[in-house]
Amino acid sequence: MNKLAVVQHHSVSIRLASLQFLTLAAVGMVSPYINLYLVDIGFSATLIGTLASIGAVLALVLTPILNQFADKRLLHRRLFMMYLLGFVIANIIFATSHVEFIIIVAVLLVQVTVSPSMTLGMQLTMTQLATRSKAMLGQVRSFAALGFATASLLAGQLFGVGGFSLLFWTGALFAAISIQVATIFPAKPKIKAKTSDAAPVARRKGFYVMLASQFFAMMGIQNSFAFLFVHLSQNLGIATGEIGVWAALIAGVEIPFFILMDSVLPRVKFRQGYIFGIL
């Protein structure tokens, strides 16, 4: 491998790691504080939980439709950018609007953009790394956890300076920068995947059971994560400005696992790795 190829290789890896860092920094800046903000402006716990459930259902319905459209038109990068733009718009609404209906729209917008953008961004990253001889997905993914943890720590300081509004503006800024960095992904694949004439292989029934269990598990995790910080603030007396420290600790625990992932996963079966990750 010549020197130019080595430089290009490292440049791509750095940009991918930077994108992971920035996108999760945007999420880490605001996600621990969104429900605290909603409580602060008078939203009830019942309404917050209802919005989380509605958002999960909307994401379940809309994400496959949008992904299928992107598959047909080869617009995966554009869809990823649209998800990030939706997150930017939601944060701007949080920072500027006091109309309850518009804030509800922003909450739902976060629900239908954050998780799909993380999934699609990881898929695009895996595609970019597929040509690498060395497994490094875990190393790149560790920067996402680092971005979340760093931004959450910073959020506590920013909250003391400018309150919730400054957090939302900063989250919007990180997401906006991520849109530009996302140009590391090709606008369209150079070669369109060939469709096979062979009959599609029937999926096992267990596949659909796994999908359903995954959906309910993720919905439970998201709701518990959402109310965790409200519980810490209201019931345990943790100051709002210190919530970011707890969020950073949660994200920081993931970093060693991601770093080890590249060396461990090739040695175990996929099912074993999946079960271990769930546990």
mmCIF file with all atom_site columns, N, CA and C in Angstrom, residues 26 29-30 87-97 158 162-177:
data_model
loop_
_atom_site.group_PDB
_atom_site.id
_atom_site.type_symbol
_atom_site.label_atom_id
_atom_site.label_alt_id
_atom_site.label_comp_id
_atom_site.label_asym_id
_atom_site.label_entity_id
_atom_site.label_seq_id
_atom_site.pdbx_PDB_ins_code
_atom_site.Cartn_x
_atom_site.Cartn_y
_atom_site.Cartn_z
_atom_site.occupancy
_atom_site.B_iso_or_equiv
_atom_site.pdbx_formal_charge
_atom_site.auth_seq_id
_atom_site.auth_comp_id
_atom_site.auth_asym_id
_atom_site.auth_atom_id
_atom_site.pdbx_PDB_model_num
ATOM 1  N N  . ALA A 1 26  ? -24.598 15.377 19.644 1.00 0.00 ? 26  ALA A N  1
ATOM 2  C CA . ALA A 1 26  ? -25.860 16.118 19.513 1.00 0.00 ? 26  ALA A CA 1
ATOM 3  C C  . ALA A 1 26  ? -26.947 15.479 20.358 1.00 0.00 ? 26  ALA A C  1
ATOM 4  N N  . MET A 1 29  ? -26.167 15.775 24.166 1.00 0.00 ? 29  MET A N  1
ATOM 5  C CA . MET A 1 29  ? -26.334 17.130 24.687 1.00 0.00 ? 29  MET A CA 1
ATOM 6  C C  . MET A 1 29  ? -27.758 17.377 25.179 1.00 0.00 ? 29  MET A C  1
ATOM 7  N N  . VAL A 1 30  ? -28.751 16.767 24.518 1.00 0.00 ? 30  VAL A N  1
ATOM 8  C CA . VAL A 1 30  ? -30.142 17.126 24.815 1.00 0.00 ? 30  VAL A CA 1
ATOM 9  C C  . VAL A 1 30  ? -30.996 15.985 25.342 1.00 0.00 ? 30  VAL A C  1
ATOM 10 N N  . PHE A 1 87  ? -33.800 16.433 13.424 1.00 0.00 ? 87  PHE A N  1
ATOM 11 C CA . PHE A 1 87  ? -33.351 16.609 14.802 1.00 0.00 ? 87  PHE A CA 1
ATOM 12 C C  . PHE A 1 87  ? -32.963 18.059 15.064 1.00 0.00 ? 87  PHE A C  1
ATOM 13 N N  . VAL A 1 88  ? -32.333 18.700 14.077 1.00 0.00 ? 88  VAL A N  1
ATOM 14 C CA . VAL A 1 88  ? -31.989 20.120 14.194 1.00 0.00 ? 88  VAL A CA 1
ATOM 15 C C  . VAL A 1 88  ? -33.256 20.948 14.381 1.00 0.00 ? 88  VAL A C  1
ATOM 16 N N  . ILE A 1 89  ? -34.261 20.697 13.553 1.00 0.00 ? 89  ILE A N  1
ATOM 17 C CA . ILE A 1 89  ? -35.512 21.456 13.619 1.00 0.00 ? 89  ILE A CA 1
ATOM 18 C C  . ILE A 1 89  ? -36.190 21.256 14.973 1.00 0.00 ? 89  ILE A C  1
ATOM 19 N N  . ALA A 1 90  ? -36.191 20.020 15.469 1.00 0.00 ? 90  ALA A N  1
ATOM 20 C CA . ALA A 1 90  ? -36.814 19.746 16.766 1.00 0.00 ? 90  ALA A CA 1
ATOM 21 C C  . ALA A 1 90  ? -36.135 20.541 17.876 1.00 0.00 ? 90  ALA A C  1
ATOM 22 N N  . ASN A 1 91  ? -34.818 20.604 17.852 1.00 0.00 ? 91  ASN A N  1
ATOM 23 C CA . ASN A 1 91  ? -34.094 21.345 18.888 1.00 0.00 ? 91  ASN A CA 1
ATOM 24 C C  . ASN A 1 91  ? -34.348 22.848 18.800 1.00 0.00 ? 91  ASN A C  1
ATOM 25 N N  . ILE A 1 92  ? -34.448 23.356 17.585 1.00 0.00 ? 92  ILE A N  1
ATOM 26 C CA . ILE A 1 92  ? -34.752 24.784 17.422 1.00 0.00 ? 92  ILE A CA 1
ATOM 27 C C  . ILE A 1 92  ? -36.142 25.097 17.968 1.00 0.00 ? 92  ILE A C  1
ATOM 28 N N  . ILE A 1 93  ? -37.089 24.187 17.754 1.00 0.00 ? 93  ILE A N  1
ATOM 29 C CA . ILE A 1 93  ? -38.443 24.367 18.304 1.00 0.00 ? 93  ILE A CA 1
ATOM 30 C C  . ILE A 1 93  ? -38.393 24.379 19.822 1.00 0.00 ? 93  ILE A C  1
ATOM 31 N N  . PHE A 1 94  ? -37.666 23.426 20.406 1.00 0.00 ? 94  PHE A N  1
ATOM 32 C CA . PHE A 1 94  ? -37.544 23.392 21.863 1.00 0.00 ? 94  PHE A CA 1
ATOM 33 C C  . PHE A 1 94  ? -36.964 24.700 22.401 1.00 0.00 ? 94  PHE A C  1
ATOM 34 N N  . ALA A 1 95  ? -35.998 25.245 21.671 1.00 0.00 ? 95  ALA A N  1
ATOM 35 C CA . ALA A 1 95  ? -35.296 26.440 22.147 1.00 0.00 ? 95  ALA A CA 1
ATOM 36 C C  . ALA A 1 95  ? -36.104 27.716 21.984 1.00 0.00 ? 95  ALA A C  1
ATOM 37 N N  . THR A 1 96  ? -37.066 27.722 21.058 1.00 0.00 ? 96  THR A N  1
ATOM 38 C CA . THR A 1 96  ? -37.728 28.982 20.711 1.00 0.00 ? 96  THR A CA 1
ATOM 39 C C  . THR A 1 96  ? -39.230 29.012 20.955 1.00 0.00 ? 96  THR A C  1
ATOM 40 N N  . SER A 1 97  ? -39.888 27.861 20.918 1.00 0.00 ? 97  SER A N  1
ATOM 41 C CA . SER A 1 97  ? -41.349 27.860 20.957 1.00 0.00 ? 97  SER A CA 1
ATOM 42 C C  . SER A 1 97  ? -41.882 27.614 22.368 1.00 0.00 ? 97  SER A C  1
ATOM 43 N N  . LEU A 1 158 ? -23.142 23.924 30.513 1.00 0.00 ? 158 LEU A N  1
ATOM 44 C CA . LEU A 1 158 ? -23.917 24.846 29.671 1.00 0.00 ? 158 LEU A CA 1
ATOM 45 C C  . LEU A 1 158 ? -25.271 25.157 30.287 1.00 0.00 ? 158 LEU A C  1
ATOM 46 N N  . GLY A 1 162 ? -26.836 28.886 30.434 1.00 0.00 ? 162 GLY A N  1
ATOM 47 C CA . GLY A 1 162 ? -27.969 29.332 29.619 1.00 0.00 ? 162 GLY A CA 1
ATOM 48 C C  . GLY A 1 162 ? -29.225 28.518 29.719 1.00 0.00 ? 162 GLY A C  1
ATOM 49 N N  . GLY A 1 163 ? -29.296 27.592 30.675 1.00 0.00 ? 163 GLY A N  1
ATOM 50 C CA . GLY A 1 163 ? -30.502 26.807 30.862 1.00 0.00 ? 163 GLY A CA 1
ATOM 51 C C  . GLY A 1 163 ? -30.775 25.856 29.710 1.00 0.00 ? 163 GLY A C  1
ATOM 52 N N  . PHE A 1 164 ? -32.018 25.409 29.624 1.00 0.00 ? 164 PHE A N  1
ATOM 53 C CA . PHE A 1 164 ? -32.405 24.438 28.595 1.00 0.00 ? 164 PHE A CA 1
ATOM 54 C C  . PHE A 1 164 ? -32.195 24.993 27.185 1.00 0.00 ? 164 PHE A C  1
ATOM 55 N N  . SER A 1 165 ? -32.453 26.263 27.003 1.00 0.00 ? 165 SER A N  1
ATOM 56 C CA . SER A 1 165 ? -32.371 26.843 25.666 1.00 0.00 ? 165 SER A CA 1
ATOM 57 C C  . SER A 1 165 ? -30.989 26.688 25.066 1.00 0.00 ? 165 SER A C  1
ATOM 58 N N  . LEU A 1 166 ? -29.948 26.938 25.859 1.00 0.00 ? 166 LEU A N  1
ATOM 59 C CA . LEU A 1 166 ? -28.584 26.826 25.357 1.00 0.00 ? 166 LEU A CA 1
ATOM 60 C C  . LEU A 1 166 ? -28.254 25.379 25.000 1.00 0.00 ? 166 LEU A C  1
ATOM 61 N N  . LEU A 1 167 ? -28.778 24.426 25.764 1.00 0.00 ? 167 LEU A N  1
ATOM 62 C CA . LEU A 1 167 ? -28.550 23.019 25.451 1.00 0.00 ? 167 LEU A CA 1
ATOM 63 C C  . LEU A 1 167 ? -29.137 22.668 24.087 1.00 0.00 ? 167 LEU A C  1
ATOM 64 N N  . PHE A 1 168 ? -30.361 23.131 23.829 1.00 0.00 ? 168 PHE A N  1
ATOM 65 C CA . PHE A 1 168 ? -31.017 22.796 22.568 1.00 0.00 ? 168 PHE A CA 1
ATOM 66 C C  . PHE A 1 168 ? -30.320 23.461 21.381 1.00 0.00 ? 168 PHE A C  1
ATOM 67 N N  . TRP A 1 169 ? -29.880 24.693 21.544 1.00 0.00 ? 169 TRP A N  1
ATOM 68 C CA . TRP A 1 169 ? -29.149 25.350 20.461 1.00 0.00 ? 169 TRP A CA 1
ATOM 69 C C  . TRP A 1 169 ? -27.833 24.634 20.179 1.00 0.00 ? 169 TRP A C  1
ATOM 70 N N  . THR A 1 170 ? -27.155 24.194 21.237 1.00 0.00 ? 170 THR A N  1
ATOM 71 C CA . THR A 1 170 ? -25.882 23.492 21.057 1.00 0.00 ? 170 THR A CA 1
ATOM 72 C C  . THR A 1 170 ? -26.096 22.129 20.395 1.00 0.00 ? 170 THR A C  1
ATOM 73 N N  . GLY A 1 171 ? -27.155 21.426 20.813 1.00 0.00 ? 171 GLY A N  1
ATOM 74 C CA . GLY A 1 171 ? -27.477 20.153 20.181 1.00 0.00 ? 171 GLY A CA 1
ATOM 75 C C  . GLY A 1 171 ? -27.787 20.326 18.709 1.00 0.00 ? 171 GLY A C  1
ATOM 76 N N  . ALA A 1 172 ? -28.525 21.393 18.373 1.00 0.00 ? 172 ALA A N  1
ATOM 77 C CA . ALA A 1 172 ? -28.829 21.676 16.973 1.00 0.00 ? 172 ALA A CA 1
ATOM 78 C C  . ALA A 1 172 ? -27.555 21.970 16.185 1.00 0.00 ? 172 ALA A C  1
ATOM 79 N N  . LEU A 1 173 ? -26.612 22.685 16.815 1.00 0.00 ? 173 LEU A N  1
ATOM 80 C CA . LEU A 1 173 ? -25.347 23.005 16.140 1.00 0.00 ? 173 LEU A CA 1
ATOM 81 C C  . LEU A 1 173 ? -24.547 21.738 15.837 1.00 0.00 ? 173 LEU A C  1
ATOM 82 N N  . PHE A 1 174 ? -24.437 20.838 16.820 1.00 0.00 ? 174 PHE A N  1
ATOM 83 C CA . PHE A 1 174 ? -23.712 19.587 16.604 1.00 0.00 ? 174 PHE A CA 1
ATOM 84 C C  . PHE A 1 174 ? -24.346 18.777 15.465 1.00 0.00 ? 174 PHE A C  1
ATOM 85 N N  . ALA A 1 175 ? -25.672 18.710 15.455 1.00 0.00 ? 175 ALA A N  1
ATOM 86 C CA . ALA A 1 175 ? -26.360 17.947 14.412 1.00 0.00 ? 175 ALA A CA 1
ATOM 87 C C  . ALA A 1 175 ? -26.170 18.588 13.046 1.00 0.00 ? 175 ALA A C  1
ATOM 88 N N  . ALA A 1 176 ? -26.176 19.927 13.006 1.00 0.00 ? 176 ALA A N  1
ATOM 89 C CA . ALA A 1 176 ? -25.982 20.634 11.736 1.00 0.00 ? 176 ALA A CA 1
ATOM 90 C C  . ALA A 1 176 ? -24.574 20.380 11.186 1.00 0.00 ? 176 ALA A C  1
ATOM 91 N N  . ILE A 1 177 ? -23.577 20.382 12.072 1.00 0.00 ? 177 ILE A N  1
ATOM 92 C CA . ILE A 1 177 ? -22.209 20.077 11.635 1.00 0.00 ? 177 ILE A CA 1
ATOM 93 C C  . ILE A 1 177 ? -22.128 18.638 11.127 1.00 0.00 ? 177 ILE A C  1
#
